PDB file of C-alpha atoms in Angstrom:
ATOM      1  CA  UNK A   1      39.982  88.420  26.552  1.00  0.00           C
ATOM      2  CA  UNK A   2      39.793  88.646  30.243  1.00  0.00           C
ATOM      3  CA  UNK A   3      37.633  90.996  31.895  1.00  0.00           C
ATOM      4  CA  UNK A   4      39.174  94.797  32.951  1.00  0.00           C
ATOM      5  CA  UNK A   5      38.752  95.991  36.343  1.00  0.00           C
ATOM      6  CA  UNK A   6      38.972  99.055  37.958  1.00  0.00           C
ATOM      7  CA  UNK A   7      40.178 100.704  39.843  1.00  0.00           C
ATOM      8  CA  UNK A   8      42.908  97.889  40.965  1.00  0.00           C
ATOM      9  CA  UNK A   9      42.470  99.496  44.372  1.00  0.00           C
ATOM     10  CA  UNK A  10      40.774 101.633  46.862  1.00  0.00           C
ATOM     11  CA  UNK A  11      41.094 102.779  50.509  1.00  0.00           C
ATOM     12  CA  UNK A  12      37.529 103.452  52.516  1.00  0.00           C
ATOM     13  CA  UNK A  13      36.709 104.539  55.708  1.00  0.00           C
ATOM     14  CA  UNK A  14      34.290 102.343  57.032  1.00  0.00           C
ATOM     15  CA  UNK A  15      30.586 103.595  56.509  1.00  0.00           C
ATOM     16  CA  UNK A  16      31.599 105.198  53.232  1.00  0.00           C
ATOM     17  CA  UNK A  17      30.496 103.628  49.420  1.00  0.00           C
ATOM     18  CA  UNK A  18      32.501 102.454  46.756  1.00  0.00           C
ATOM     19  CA  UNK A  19      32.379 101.427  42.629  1.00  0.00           C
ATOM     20  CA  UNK A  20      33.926  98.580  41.752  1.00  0.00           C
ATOM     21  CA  UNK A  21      33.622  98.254  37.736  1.00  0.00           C
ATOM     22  CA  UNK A  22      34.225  94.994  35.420  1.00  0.00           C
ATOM     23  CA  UNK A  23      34.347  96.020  31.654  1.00  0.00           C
ATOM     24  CA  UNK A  24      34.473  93.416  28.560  1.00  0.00           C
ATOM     25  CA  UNK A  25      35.543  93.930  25.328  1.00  0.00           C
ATOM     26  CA  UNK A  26      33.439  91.050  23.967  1.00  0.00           C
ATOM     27  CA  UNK A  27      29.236  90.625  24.472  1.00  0.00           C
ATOM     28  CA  UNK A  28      28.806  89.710  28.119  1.00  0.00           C
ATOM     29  CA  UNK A  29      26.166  86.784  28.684  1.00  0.00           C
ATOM     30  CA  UNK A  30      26.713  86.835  32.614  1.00  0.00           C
ATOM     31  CA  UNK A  31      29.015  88.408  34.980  1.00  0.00           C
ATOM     32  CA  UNK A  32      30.154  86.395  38.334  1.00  0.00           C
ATOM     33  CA  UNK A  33      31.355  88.426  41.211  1.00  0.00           C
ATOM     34  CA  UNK A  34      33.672  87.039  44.281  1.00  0.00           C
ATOM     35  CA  UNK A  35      35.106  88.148  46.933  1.00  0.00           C
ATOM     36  CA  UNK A  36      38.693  86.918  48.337  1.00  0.00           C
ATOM     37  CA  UNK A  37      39.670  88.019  51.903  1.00  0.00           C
ATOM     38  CA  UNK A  38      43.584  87.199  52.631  1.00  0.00           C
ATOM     39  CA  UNK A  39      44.830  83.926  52.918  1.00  0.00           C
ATOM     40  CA  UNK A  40      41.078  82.383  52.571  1.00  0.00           C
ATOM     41  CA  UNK A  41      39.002  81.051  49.644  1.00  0.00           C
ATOM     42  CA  UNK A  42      37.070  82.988  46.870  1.00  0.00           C
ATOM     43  CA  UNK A  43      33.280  83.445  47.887  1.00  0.00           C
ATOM     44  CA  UNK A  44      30.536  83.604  45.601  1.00  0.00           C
ATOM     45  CA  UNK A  45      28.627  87.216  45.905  1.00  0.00           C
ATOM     46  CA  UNK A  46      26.631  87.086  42.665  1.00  0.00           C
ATOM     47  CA  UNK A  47      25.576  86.447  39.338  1.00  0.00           C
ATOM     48  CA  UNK A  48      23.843  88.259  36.758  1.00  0.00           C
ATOM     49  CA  UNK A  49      22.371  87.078  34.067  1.00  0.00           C
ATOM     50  CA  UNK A  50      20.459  89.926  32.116  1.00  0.00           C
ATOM     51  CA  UNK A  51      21.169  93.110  30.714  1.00  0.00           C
ATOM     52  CA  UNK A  52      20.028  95.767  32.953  1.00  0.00           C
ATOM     53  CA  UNK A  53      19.586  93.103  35.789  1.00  0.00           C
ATOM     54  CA  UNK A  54      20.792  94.378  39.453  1.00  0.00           C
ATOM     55  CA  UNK A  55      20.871  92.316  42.598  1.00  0.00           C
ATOM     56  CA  UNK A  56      21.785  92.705  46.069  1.00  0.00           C
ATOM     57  CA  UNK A  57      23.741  90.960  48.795  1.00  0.00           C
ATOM     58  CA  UNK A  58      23.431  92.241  52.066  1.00  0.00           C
ATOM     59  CA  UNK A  59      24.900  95.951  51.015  1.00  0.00           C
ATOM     60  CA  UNK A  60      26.388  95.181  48.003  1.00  0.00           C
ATOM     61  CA  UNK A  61      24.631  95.233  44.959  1.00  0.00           C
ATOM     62  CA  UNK A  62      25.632  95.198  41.320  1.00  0.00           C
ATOM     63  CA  UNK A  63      24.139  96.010  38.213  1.00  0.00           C
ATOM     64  CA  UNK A  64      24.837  94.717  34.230  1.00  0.00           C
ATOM     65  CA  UNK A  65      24.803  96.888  31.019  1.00  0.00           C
ATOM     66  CA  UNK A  66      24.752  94.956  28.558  1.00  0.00           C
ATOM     67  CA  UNK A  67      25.279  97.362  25.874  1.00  0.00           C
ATOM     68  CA  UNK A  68      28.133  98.661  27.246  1.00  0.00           C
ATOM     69  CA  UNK A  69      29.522  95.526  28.069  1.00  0.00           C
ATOM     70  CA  UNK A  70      30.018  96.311  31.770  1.00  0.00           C
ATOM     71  CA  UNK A  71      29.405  95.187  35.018  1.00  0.00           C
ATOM     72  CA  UNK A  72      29.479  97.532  38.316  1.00  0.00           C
ATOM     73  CA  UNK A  73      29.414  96.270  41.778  1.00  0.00           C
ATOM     74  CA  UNK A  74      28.453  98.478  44.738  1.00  0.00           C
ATOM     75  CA  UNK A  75      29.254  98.305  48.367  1.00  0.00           C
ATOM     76  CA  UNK A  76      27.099 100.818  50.074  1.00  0.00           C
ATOM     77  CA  UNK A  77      27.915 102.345  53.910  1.00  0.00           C
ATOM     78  CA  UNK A  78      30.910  99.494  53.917  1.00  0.00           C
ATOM     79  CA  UNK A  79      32.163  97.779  57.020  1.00  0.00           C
ATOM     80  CA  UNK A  80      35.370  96.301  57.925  1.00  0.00           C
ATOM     81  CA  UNK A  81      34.037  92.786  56.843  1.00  0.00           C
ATOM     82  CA  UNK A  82      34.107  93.897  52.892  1.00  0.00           C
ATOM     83  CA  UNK A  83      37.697  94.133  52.828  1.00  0.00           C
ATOM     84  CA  UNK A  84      39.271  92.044  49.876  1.00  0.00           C
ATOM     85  CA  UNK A  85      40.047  91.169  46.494  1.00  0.00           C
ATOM     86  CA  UNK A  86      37.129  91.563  44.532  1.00  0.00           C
ATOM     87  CA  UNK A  87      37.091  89.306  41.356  1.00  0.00           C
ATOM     88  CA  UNK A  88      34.536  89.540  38.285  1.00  0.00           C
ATOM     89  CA  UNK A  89      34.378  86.513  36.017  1.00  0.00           C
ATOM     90  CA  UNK A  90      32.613  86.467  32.724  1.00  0.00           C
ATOM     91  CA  UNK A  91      32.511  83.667  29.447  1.00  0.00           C
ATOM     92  CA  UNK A  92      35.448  82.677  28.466  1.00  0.00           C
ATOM     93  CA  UNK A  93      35.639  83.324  24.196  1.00  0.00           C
ATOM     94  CA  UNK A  94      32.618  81.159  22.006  1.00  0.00           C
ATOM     95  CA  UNK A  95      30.953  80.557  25.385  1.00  0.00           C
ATOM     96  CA  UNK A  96      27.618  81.897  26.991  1.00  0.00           C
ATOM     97  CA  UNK A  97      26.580  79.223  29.496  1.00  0.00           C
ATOM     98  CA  UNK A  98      28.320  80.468  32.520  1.00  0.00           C
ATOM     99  CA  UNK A  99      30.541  77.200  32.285  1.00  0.00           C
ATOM    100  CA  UNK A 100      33.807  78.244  31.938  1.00  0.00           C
ATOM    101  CA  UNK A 101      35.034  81.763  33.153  1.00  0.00           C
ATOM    102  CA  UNK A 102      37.836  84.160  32.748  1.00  0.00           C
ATOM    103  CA  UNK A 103      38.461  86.440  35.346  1.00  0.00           C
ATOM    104  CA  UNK A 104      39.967  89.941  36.030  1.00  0.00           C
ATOM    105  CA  UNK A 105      42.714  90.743  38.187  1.00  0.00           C
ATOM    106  CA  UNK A 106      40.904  91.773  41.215  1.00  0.00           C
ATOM    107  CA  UNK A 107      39.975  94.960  42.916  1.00  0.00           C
ATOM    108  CA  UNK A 108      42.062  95.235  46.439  1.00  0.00           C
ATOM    109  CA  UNK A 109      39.262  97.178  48.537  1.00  0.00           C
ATOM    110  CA  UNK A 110      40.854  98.077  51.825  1.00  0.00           C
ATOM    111  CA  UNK A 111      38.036  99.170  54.778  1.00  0.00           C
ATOM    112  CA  UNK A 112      39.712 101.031  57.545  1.00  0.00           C
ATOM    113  CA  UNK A 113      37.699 102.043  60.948  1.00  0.00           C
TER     114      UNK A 113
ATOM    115  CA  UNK B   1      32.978  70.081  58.134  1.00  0.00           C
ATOM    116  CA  UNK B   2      33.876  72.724  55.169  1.00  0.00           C
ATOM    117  CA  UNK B   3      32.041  72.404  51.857  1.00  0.00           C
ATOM    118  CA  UNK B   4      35.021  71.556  49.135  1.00  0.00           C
ATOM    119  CA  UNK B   5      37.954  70.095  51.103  1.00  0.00           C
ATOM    120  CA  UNK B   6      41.676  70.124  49.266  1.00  0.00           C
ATOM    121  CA  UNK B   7      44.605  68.516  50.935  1.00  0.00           C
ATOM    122  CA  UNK B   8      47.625  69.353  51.218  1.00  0.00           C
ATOM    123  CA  UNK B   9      46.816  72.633  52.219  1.00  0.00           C
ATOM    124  CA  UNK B  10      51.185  73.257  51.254  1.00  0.00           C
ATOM    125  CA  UNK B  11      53.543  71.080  49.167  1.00  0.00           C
ATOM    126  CA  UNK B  12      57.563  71.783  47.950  1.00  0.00           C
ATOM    127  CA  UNK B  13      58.659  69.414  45.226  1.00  0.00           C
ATOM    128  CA  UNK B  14      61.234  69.318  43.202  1.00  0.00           C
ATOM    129  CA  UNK B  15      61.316  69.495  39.431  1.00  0.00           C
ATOM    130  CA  UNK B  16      61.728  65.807  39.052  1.00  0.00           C
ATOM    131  CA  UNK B  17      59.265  64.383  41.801  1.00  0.00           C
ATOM    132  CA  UNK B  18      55.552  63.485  41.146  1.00  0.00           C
ATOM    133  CA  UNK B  19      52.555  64.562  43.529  1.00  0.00           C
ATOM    134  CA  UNK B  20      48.618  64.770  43.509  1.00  0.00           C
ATOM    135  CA  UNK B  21      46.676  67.349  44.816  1.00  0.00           C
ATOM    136  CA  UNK B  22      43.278  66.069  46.448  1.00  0.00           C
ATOM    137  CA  UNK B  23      39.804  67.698  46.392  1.00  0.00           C
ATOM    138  CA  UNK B  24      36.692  66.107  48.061  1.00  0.00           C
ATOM    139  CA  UNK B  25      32.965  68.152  47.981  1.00  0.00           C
ATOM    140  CA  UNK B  26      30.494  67.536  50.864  1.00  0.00           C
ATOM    141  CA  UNK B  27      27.654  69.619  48.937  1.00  0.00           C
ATOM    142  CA  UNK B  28      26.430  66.729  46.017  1.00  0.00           C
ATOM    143  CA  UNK B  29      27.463  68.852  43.477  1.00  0.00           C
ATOM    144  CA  UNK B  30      27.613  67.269  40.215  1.00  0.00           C
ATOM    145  CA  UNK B  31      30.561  69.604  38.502  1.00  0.00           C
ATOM    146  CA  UNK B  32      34.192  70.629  39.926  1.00  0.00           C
ATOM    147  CA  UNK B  33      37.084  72.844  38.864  1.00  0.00           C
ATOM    148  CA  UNK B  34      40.865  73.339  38.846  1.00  0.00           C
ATOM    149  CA  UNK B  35      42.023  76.519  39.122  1.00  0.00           C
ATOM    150  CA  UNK B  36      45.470  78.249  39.640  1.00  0.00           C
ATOM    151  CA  UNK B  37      46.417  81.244  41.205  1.00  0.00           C
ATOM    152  CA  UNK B  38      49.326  83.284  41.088  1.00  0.00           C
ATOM    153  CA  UNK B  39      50.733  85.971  42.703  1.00  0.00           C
ATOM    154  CA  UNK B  40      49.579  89.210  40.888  1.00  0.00           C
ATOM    155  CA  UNK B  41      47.528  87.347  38.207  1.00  0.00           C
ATOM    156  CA  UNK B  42      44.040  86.831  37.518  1.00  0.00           C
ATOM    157  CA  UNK B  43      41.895  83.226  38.554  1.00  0.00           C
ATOM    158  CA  UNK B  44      42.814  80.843  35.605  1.00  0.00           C
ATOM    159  CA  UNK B  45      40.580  78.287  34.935  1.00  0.00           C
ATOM    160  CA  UNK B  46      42.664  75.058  34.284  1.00  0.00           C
ATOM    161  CA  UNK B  47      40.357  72.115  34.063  1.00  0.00           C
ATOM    162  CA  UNK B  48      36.098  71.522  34.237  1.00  0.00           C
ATOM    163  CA  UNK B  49      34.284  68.106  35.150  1.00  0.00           C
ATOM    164  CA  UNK B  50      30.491  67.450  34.903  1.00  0.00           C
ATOM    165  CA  UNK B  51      29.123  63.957  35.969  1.00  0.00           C
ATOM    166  CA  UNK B  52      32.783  62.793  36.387  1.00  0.00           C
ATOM    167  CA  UNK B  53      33.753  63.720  32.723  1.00  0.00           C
ATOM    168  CA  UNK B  54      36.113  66.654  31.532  1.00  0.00           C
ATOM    169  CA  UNK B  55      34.536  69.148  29.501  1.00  0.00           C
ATOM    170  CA  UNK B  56      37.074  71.846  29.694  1.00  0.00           C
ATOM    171  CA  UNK B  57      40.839  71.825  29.052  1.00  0.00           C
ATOM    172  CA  UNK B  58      41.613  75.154  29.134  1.00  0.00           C
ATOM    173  CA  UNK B  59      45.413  74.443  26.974  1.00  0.00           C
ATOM    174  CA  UNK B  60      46.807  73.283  30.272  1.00  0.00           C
ATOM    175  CA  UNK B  61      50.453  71.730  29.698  1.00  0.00           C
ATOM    176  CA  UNK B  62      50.683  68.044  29.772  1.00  0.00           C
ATOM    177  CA  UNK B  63      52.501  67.862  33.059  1.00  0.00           C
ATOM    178  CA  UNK B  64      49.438  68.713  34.839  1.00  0.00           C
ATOM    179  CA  UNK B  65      46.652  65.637  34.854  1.00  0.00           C
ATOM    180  CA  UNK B  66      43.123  65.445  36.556  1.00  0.00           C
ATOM    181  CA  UNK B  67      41.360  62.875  37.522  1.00  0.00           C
ATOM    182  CA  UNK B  68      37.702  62.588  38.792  1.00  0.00           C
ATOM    183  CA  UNK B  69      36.461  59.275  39.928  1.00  0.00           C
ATOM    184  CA  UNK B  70      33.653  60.136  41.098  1.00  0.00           C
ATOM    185  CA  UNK B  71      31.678  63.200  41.779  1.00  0.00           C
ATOM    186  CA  UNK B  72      32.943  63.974  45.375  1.00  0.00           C
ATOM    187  CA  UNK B  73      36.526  63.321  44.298  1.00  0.00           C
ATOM    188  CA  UNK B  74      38.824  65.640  41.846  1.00  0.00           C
ATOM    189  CA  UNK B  75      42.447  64.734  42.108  1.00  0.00           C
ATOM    190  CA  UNK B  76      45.171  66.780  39.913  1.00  0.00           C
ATOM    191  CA  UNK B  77      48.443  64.612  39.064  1.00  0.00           C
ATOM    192  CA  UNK B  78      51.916  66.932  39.013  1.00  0.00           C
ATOM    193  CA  UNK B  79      54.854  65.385  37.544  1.00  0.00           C
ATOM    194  CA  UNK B  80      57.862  67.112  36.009  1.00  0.00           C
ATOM    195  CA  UNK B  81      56.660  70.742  37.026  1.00  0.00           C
ATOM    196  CA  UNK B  82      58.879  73.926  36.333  1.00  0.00           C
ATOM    197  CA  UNK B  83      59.393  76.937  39.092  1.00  0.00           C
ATOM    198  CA  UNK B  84      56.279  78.963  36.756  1.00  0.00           C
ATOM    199  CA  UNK B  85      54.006  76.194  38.111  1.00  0.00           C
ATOM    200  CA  UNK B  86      53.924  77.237  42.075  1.00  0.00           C
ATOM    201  CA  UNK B  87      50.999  78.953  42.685  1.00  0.00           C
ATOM    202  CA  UNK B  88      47.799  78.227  44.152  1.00  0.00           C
ATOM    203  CA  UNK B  89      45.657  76.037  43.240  1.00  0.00           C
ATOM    204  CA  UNK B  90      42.181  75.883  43.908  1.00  0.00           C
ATOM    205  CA  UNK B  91      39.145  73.426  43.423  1.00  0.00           C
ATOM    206  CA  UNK B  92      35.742  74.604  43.536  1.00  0.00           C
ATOM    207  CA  UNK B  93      32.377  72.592  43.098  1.00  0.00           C
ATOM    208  CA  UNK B  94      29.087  74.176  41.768  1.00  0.00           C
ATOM    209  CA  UNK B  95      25.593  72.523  41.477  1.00  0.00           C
ATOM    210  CA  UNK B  96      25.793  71.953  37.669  1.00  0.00           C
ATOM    211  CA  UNK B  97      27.122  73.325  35.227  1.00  0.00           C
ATOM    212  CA  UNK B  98      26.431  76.737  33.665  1.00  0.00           C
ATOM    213  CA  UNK B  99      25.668  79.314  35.731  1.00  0.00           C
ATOM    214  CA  UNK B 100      25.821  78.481  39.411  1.00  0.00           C
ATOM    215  CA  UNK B 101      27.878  79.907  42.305  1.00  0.00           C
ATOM    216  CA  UNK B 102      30.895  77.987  42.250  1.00  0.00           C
ATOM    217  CA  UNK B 103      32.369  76.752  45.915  1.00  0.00           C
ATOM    218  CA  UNK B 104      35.968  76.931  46.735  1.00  0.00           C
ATOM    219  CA  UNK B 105      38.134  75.465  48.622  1.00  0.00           C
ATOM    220  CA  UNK B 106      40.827  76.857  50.820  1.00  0.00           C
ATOM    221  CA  UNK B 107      43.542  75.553  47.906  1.00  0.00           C
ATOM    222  CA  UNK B 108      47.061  73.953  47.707  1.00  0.00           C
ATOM    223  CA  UNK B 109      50.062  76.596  48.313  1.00  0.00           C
ATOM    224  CA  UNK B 110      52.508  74.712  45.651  1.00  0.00           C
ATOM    225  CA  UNK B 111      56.163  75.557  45.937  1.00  0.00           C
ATOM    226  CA  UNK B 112      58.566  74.297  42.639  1.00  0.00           C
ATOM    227  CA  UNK B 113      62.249  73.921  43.987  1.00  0.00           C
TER     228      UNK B 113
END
């Protein structure tokens, strides 16, 4: 019922991209992305709401198809700063307000100079 | 001062002792959470308050307790806990419920002897 992520980790270069996916096997109603550096608190990034809907964050961005039930996040020309867990959350089962979330186990993105 | 406080920031216990966990929000958000963390596993949602009153218990074992007097204040009451219960644990505070960026806090490294 929780969310799939992948990959469960990847090694940049700094200035390069990367795709971090979230995938659902159940209808998606929102997907909630954080980011957890070592040692420090989860951070909100973003929600989205809508099918289809992207938004941005500095130079990460992430879009949401709803029809395939997925959610992809994307760090553009990263910098050392990104590096972290990455963590999508979605509705837990027989909810769609956002209230109560499940969440995958995390995509280690590594930025090295 | 740091949005969503939680002290301690580390506790051991033993099996048989009884502790709280403390979580105070400077933001005047009006819902808080319980999460725990463990090593290699995803976020897991424990409990939810809105307005001071629970409306999530995600099947959380009896041993575990909140409280929330108020809607700065979220306390979680340990007694009894087994060597599967150290982890993490994390509060967060959002505006409202639904979908809103959730704040965390820094959590409460627990350590079952």
């Amino acid at each position: 019922q929780q969310p799939v992520q992948s990959p469960q980790a990847v090694i940049l270069r700094e200035g390069e991209d990367a795709v971090i996916n979230c995938s659902s096997s159940k209808a998606l109603y929102s997907v909630h992305w954080y980011r957890q550096k070592h040692g420090e608190a989860p951070v909100f990034l973003m929600i989205l709401l809508k099918g289809g809907e992207q938004k941005g964050h500095e130079k990460i961005s992430a879009s949401f198809n709803e029809k395939k039930q997925q959610s992809s996040l994307y760090l553009t020309a990263s910098q050392l700063s990104y590096s972290g867990t990455y963590f999508c959350g979605t509705d837990l089962p027989g909810e769609t307000s956002g209230s109560r979330l499940t969440f995958g186990e995390g995509t280690q993105l590594t930025v090295n100079p | 001062e740091t949005g969503v406080t939680q002290t301690p920031r580390h506790l051991v216990m033993g099996m048989t002792n009884k502790k709280s966990l403390k979580c105070e929000q400077h933001l005047g958000h009006n819902a808080m959470y319980w999460y725990k963390q463990s090593a290699k596993k995803p976020l897991e949602l424990m409990f939810v308050y809105s307005l001071e009153e629970r409306v999530e218990n995600n099947s959380v074992p009896s041993r575990f307790s909140p409280e929330c007097p108020n809607s700065s204040h979220l306390f979680l009451h340990l007694h009894t806990l087994q060597p599967e219960d150290s982890a993490l644990y994390l509060c967060a505070s959002s505006p409202r419920i639904g979908n809103q960026p959730q704040h965390f806090g820094d959590g409460t490294r627990l350590s079952i002897l």
